[in-house]
Amino acid sequence: MTLVPATDRNITRAAMALRDGALVAFPTETVYGLGADATNGEAVAAIFEAKDRPRFNPLIVHVSGLEAARALADFSGRAMELAAAFWPGALTLVLRKLPGCRIADLATAGLDTVALRVPAHPVAQALLEAAEVPIAAPSANRSGRVSPTSAAHVEADLGDRPAFILDSGSCAFGLESTVVDATPQNPRLLRPGAIPRAEIEAVLGFPLAHADPQKGIASPGQIASHYAPRAELRLNASEVRDGESLLAFGDNVPVHNGACVNLSPKGNLREAAARLFAALRELDASGARMIAVMPVPAEGLGEAINDRLKRAAAPRGD
Ligand code: TXA
Ligand code: MG
């Protein structure tokens, strides 16, 4: 049985499964989330796989409280005031990651920032306490479907993909959390949500800035500010040309003498997804100017991997 009542015992079992890398769907006061250990890249990749997301958007990372959040991100500027006013609750804060932050690159799409939320729902709180890891969780629906506000919605969309669906009835808000970028001096509203803009502005004492459409943060999930490699990418490469570095996949690696990172020597898409952003960073850091990218199969997570590679190869913009 995947769908189970959110009893103490089931929460403990779900927390153990989550620590082992499984997916767990759980209620929050906004919508049900599809959670994975945020420090485990392959577990996070399984979220995208289960949702059938054709793109890797950065995910919200849930933590049990301010102390856990402060171990991951920088709370300078107005972040502390916002956290004090709205946590636990339906506000998500985008903050700069601290050096050594344990969150997997895939959960933040390789960004230097992380979206953190402390949910108020007692079941979400109990799961976080028991799991003792930060939990990355988008809404627990298939890509393109509406967000689930009951465990039955989650089951209808995701079936037995999560190891557990913790049932605790309907969500109080039924609308996703409000996302605020608290990294600039003047925080910006990235996604309207369960906490009205006016309540946040009342705490700040001034209006929230608008998201910069140049940066593509127009609507939920449409954020374009992923890690953008400095190097140029040449896709579907079957050979490595002079001066090129190599982003490989599988065990049939062409002969070359420059830098090389293999996304998955075994040809495993989940492993490749988990390594993608770190691999781009690593090749950038090695001074690569042009990266030959071996073909990655288009099925399953390969669709999102190829989407990301195409964006990285395209002239800058989105
Ligand atoms: O109510 C909610 O927020 C639900 C529950 C489960 O907590 N979660 C949710 O997560 O809606 P998700 O992953 O579907 O939404 C993430 C939103 C997206 O709009 C994404 O672009 C933005 O947060 N986001 C995440 N990380 C970001 C970052 N580092 N910088 C800017 N925006 C980010
Ligand atoms: Mg969603």
mmCIF file of C-alpha atoms in Angstrom, residues 32-196:
data_model
loop_
_atom_site.group_PDB
_atom_site.id
_atom_site.type_symbol
_atom_site.label_atom_id
_atom_site.label_comp_id
_atom_site.label_asym_id
_atom_site.label_seq_id
_atom_site.Cartn_x
_atom_site.Cartn_y
_atom_site.Cartn_z
ATOM 1 C CA TYR A 32 0.909 17.930 -1.219
ATOM 2 C CA GLY A 33 4.613 17.679 -2.011
ATOM 3 C CA LEU A 34 6.619 14.898 -3.664
ATOM 4 C CA GLY A 35 9.659 14.712 -1.422
ATOM 5 C CA ALA A 36 13.181 13.322 -1.698
ATOM 6 C CA ASP A 37 16.341 13.683 0.387
ATOM 7 C CA ALA A 38 17.618 17.036 -0.925
ATOM 8 C CA THR A 39 21.222 16.008 -0.308
ATOM 9 C CA ASN A 40 20.936 12.931 -2.572
ATOM 10 C CA GLY A 41 21.200 13.862 -6.263
ATOM 11 C CA GLU A 42 19.836 10.569 -7.563
ATOM 12 C CA ALA A 43 16.848 10.727 -5.218
ATOM 13 C CA VAL A 44 16.157 14.257 -6.484
ATOM 14 C CA ALA A 45 16.462 12.975 -10.067
ATOM 15 C CA ALA A 46 13.747 10.433 -9.249
ATOM 16 C CA ILE A 47 11.376 13.359 -8.502
ATOM 17 C CA PHE A 48 11.759 14.653 -12.055
ATOM 18 C CA GLU A 49 11.361 11.130 -13.385
ATOM 19 C CA ALA A 50 8.147 10.521 -11.432
ATOM 20 C CA LYS A 51 6.649 13.884 -12.408
ATOM 21 C CA ASP A 52 7.663 13.407 -16.032
ATOM 22 C CA ARG A 53 9.082 16.905 -15.967
ATOM 23 C CA PRO A 54 10.634 17.740 -19.315
ATOM 24 C CA ARG A 55 12.785 20.413 -17.613
ATOM 25 C CA PHE A 56 14.932 20.674 -14.510
ATOM 26 C CA ASN A 57 13.479 23.577 -12.556
ATOM 27 C CA PRO A 58 14.989 24.369 -9.183
ATOM 28 C CA LEU A 59 12.918 22.857 -6.363
ATOM 29 C CA ILE A 60 11.820 24.086 -2.965
ATOM 30 C CA VAL A 61 13.832 22.577 -0.123
ATOM 31 C CA HIS A 62 11.855 22.021 3.074
ATOM 32 C CA VAL A 63 13.529 22.184 6.474
ATOM 33 C CA SER A 64 12.253 21.747 10.015
ATOM 34 C CA GLY A 65 13.043 25.220 11.291
ATOM 35 C CA LEU A 66 15.155 28.337 11.176
ATOM 36 C CA GLU A 67 18.172 26.613 12.682
ATOM 37 C CA ALA A 68 18.238 23.963 9.945
ATOM 38 C CA ALA A 69 17.740 26.692 7.336
ATOM 39 C CA ARG A 70 20.630 28.758 8.670
ATOM 40 C CA ALA A 71 22.961 25.794 8.265
ATOM 41 C CA LEU A 72 22.276 25.912 4.513
ATOM 42 C CA ALA A 73 21.850 29.538 3.479
ATOM 43 C CA ASP A 74 22.843 33.129 4.142
ATOM 44 C CA PHE A 75 20.212 35.096 6.075
ATOM 45 C CA SER A 76 21.700 38.562 5.723
ATOM 46 C CA GLY A 77 19.588 41.457 4.436
ATOM 47 C CA ARG A 78 15.873 41.211 5.213
ATOM 48 C CA ALA A 79 15.717 37.402 5.253
ATOM 49 C CA MET A 80 15.682 37.037 9.047
ATOM 50 C CA GLU A 81 12.733 39.397 9.426
ATOM 51 C CA LEU A 82 10.754 37.547 6.769
ATOM 52 C CA ALA A 83 11.555 34.162 8.294
ATOM 53 C CA ALA A 84 10.608 35.402 11.756
ATOM 54 C CA ALA A 85 7.302 36.768 10.485
ATOM 55 C CA PHE A 86 6.179 33.871 8.271
ATOM 56 C CA TRP A 87 7.893 30.624 9.336
ATOM 57 C CA PRO A 88 6.643 28.063 9.858
ATOM 58 C CA GLY A 89 4.241 28.782 7.029
ATOM 59 C CA ALA A 90 3.559 29.310 3.352
ATOM 60 C CA LEU A 91 6.490 31.572 2.479
ATOM 61 C CA THR A 92 9.460 30.279 0.479
ATOM 62 C CA LEU A 93 12.660 32.331 0.612
ATOM 63 C CA VAL A 94 15.292 32.213 -2.113
ATOM 64 C CA LEU A 95 18.642 32.729 -0.385
ATOM 65 C CA ARG A 96 22.305 32.451 -1.200
ATOM 66 C CA LYS A 97 23.727 28.982 -0.431
ATOM 67 C CA LEU A 98 26.442 28.870 2.222
ATOM 68 C CA PRO A 99 29.801 27.428 1.187
ATOM 69 C CA GLY A 100 29.682 23.668 1.747
ATOM 70 C CA CYS A 101 25.857 23.641 1.573
ATOM 71 C CA ARG A 102 24.848 19.974 1.318
ATOM 72 C CA ILE A 103 21.945 20.448 -1.093
ATOM 73 C CA ALA A 104 22.341 18.454 -4.339
ATOM 74 C CA ASP A 105 23.068 20.552 -7.430
ATOM 75 C CA LEU A 106 20.053 19.148 -9.242
ATOM 76 C CA ALA A 107 17.691 20.454 -6.518
ATOM 77 C CA THR A 108 18.878 24.014 -7.191
ATOM 78 C CA ALA A 109 19.475 23.572 -10.949
ATOM 79 C CA GLY A 110 23.094 24.362 -10.274
ATOM 80 C CA LEU A 111 22.329 27.842 -8.923
ATOM 81 C CA ASP A 112 24.190 29.559 -6.085
ATOM 82 C CA THR A 113 20.841 30.112 -4.411
ATOM 83 C CA VAL A 114 18.378 27.765 -2.739
ATOM 84 C CA ALA A 115 14.621 28.122 -2.154
ATOM 85 C CA LEU A 116 13.877 27.258 1.495
ATOM 86 C CA ARG A 117 10.585 26.725 3.245
ATOM 87 C CA VAL A 118 9.623 25.690 6.781
ATOM 88 C CA PRO A 119 6.138 24.173 6.437
ATOM 89 C CA ALA A 120 3.699 24.507 9.344
ATOM 90 C CA HIS A 121 1.730 21.313 8.694
ATOM 91 C CA PRO A 122 2.266 18.914 11.625
ATOM 92 C CA VAL A 123 2.761 15.914 9.314
ATOM 93 C CA ALA A 124 5.369 17.754 7.230
ATOM 94 C CA GLN A 125 7.057 18.846 10.461
ATOM 95 C CA ALA A 126 7.040 15.302 11.869
ATOM 96 C CA LEU A 127 8.458 13.894 8.623
ATOM 97 C CA LEU A 128 11.280 16.471 8.593
ATOM 98 C CA GLU A 129 12.077 15.763 12.253
ATOM 99 C CA ALA A 130 12.181 12.013 11.682
ATOM 100 C CA ALA A 131 14.107 12.128 8.388
ATOM 101 C CA GLU A 132 16.728 14.562 9.743
ATOM 102 C CA VAL A 133 17.544 15.668 6.193
ATOM 103 C CA PRO A 134 16.279 18.622 4.152
ATOM 104 C CA ILE A 135 13.478 17.491 1.811
ATOM 105 C CA ALA A 136 13.281 18.735 -1.789
ATOM 106 C CA ALA A 137 9.645 18.742 -2.868
ATOM 107 C CA PRO A 138 7.703 20.190 -5.761
ATOM 108 C CA SER A 139 3.951 19.700 -5.853
ATOM 109 C CA ALA A 140 3.090 15.987 -6.077
ATOM 110 C CA ASN A 141 1.427 16.008 -9.498
ATOM 111 C CA ARG A 142 2.429 14.887 -12.961
ATOM 112 C CA SER A 143 3.917 17.701 -14.981
ATOM 113 C CA GLY A 144 1.208 19.827 -16.558
ATOM 114 C CA ARG A 145 -1.511 18.748 -14.087
ATOM 115 C CA VAL A 146 -2.875 20.890 -11.275
ATOM 116 C CA SER A 147 -1.316 20.728 -7.826
ATOM 117 C CA PRO A 148 -2.785 18.061 -5.540
ATOM 118 C CA THR A 149 -4.653 19.140 -2.420
ATOM 119 C CA SER A 150 -5.540 15.628 -1.232
ATOM 120 C CA ALA A 151 -3.769 12.281 -1.012
ATOM 121 C CA ALA A 152 -6.254 10.836 -3.521
ATOM 122 C CA HIS A 153 -5.160 13.458 -6.087
ATOM 123 C CA VAL A 154 -1.554 12.370 -5.581
ATOM 124 C CA GLU A 155 -2.432 8.707 -5.996
ATOM 125 C CA ALA A 156 -4.423 9.415 -9.156
ATOM 126 C CA ASP A 157 -1.428 11.220 -10.696
ATOM 127 C CA LEU A 158 1.559 9.292 -9.392
ATOM 128 C CA GLY A 159 0.224 5.848 -8.438
ATOM 129 C CA ASP A 160 2.903 3.867 -6.637
ATOM 130 C CA ARG A 161 5.871 5.950 -7.775
ATOM 131 C CA PRO A 162 6.239 7.357 -4.243
ATOM 132 C CA ALA A 163 7.104 4.682 -1.658
ATOM 133 C CA PHE A 164 4.520 6.326 0.614
ATOM 134 C CA ILE A 165 1.700 8.822 0.188
ATOM 135 C CA LEU A 166 0.979 10.135 3.682
ATOM 136 C CA ASP A 167 -2.731 10.932 3.861
ATOM 137 C CA SER A 168 -3.796 13.741 6.144
ATOM 138 C CA GLY A 169 -6.920 15.027 4.433
ATOM 139 C CA SER A 170 -7.231 18.255 2.459
ATOM 140 C CA CYS A 171 -4.683 21.073 2.458
ATOM 141 C CA ALA A 172 -5.778 24.235 4.266
ATOM 142 C CA PHE A 173 -4.635 26.700 1.570
ATOM 143 C CA GLY A 174 -4.820 24.593 -1.574
ATOM 144 C CA LEU A 175 -2.469 27.040 -3.271
ATOM 145 C CA GLU A 176 1.340 26.923 -3.458
ATOM 146 C CA SER A 177 3.592 28.963 -1.215
ATOM 147 C CA THR A 178 4.586 32.524 -2.083
ATOM 148 C CA VAL A 179 8.183 32.628 -3.365
ATOM 149 C CA VAL A 180 10.302 35.679 -2.511
ATOM 150 C CA ASP A 181 13.876 36.224 -3.634
ATOM 151 C CA ALA A 182 15.509 37.661 -0.522
ATOM 152 C CA THR A 183 19.029 37.898 -1.983
ATOM 153 C CA PRO A 184 18.799 41.519 -3.200
ATOM 154 C CA GLN A 185 18.541 44.491 -0.822
ATOM 155 C CA ASN A 186 14.979 44.936 -2.050
ATOM 156 C CA PRO A 187 13.355 41.468 -2.018
ATOM 157 C CA ARG A 188 11.439 40.409 -5.146
ATOM 158 C CA LEU A 189 8.215 38.476 -5.558
ATOM 159 C CA LEU A 190 9.005 35.482 -7.788
ATOM 160 C CA ARG A 191 5.704 33.637 -7.432
ATOM 161 C CA PRO A 192 2.457 34.885 -5.924
ATOM 162 C CA GLY A 193 1.007 32.270 -3.576
ATOM 163 C CA ALA A 194 -0.740 31.503 -0.311
ATOM 164 C CA ILE A 195 0.676 34.530 1.544
ATOM 165 C CA PRO A 196 -0.590 37.774 0.001
#
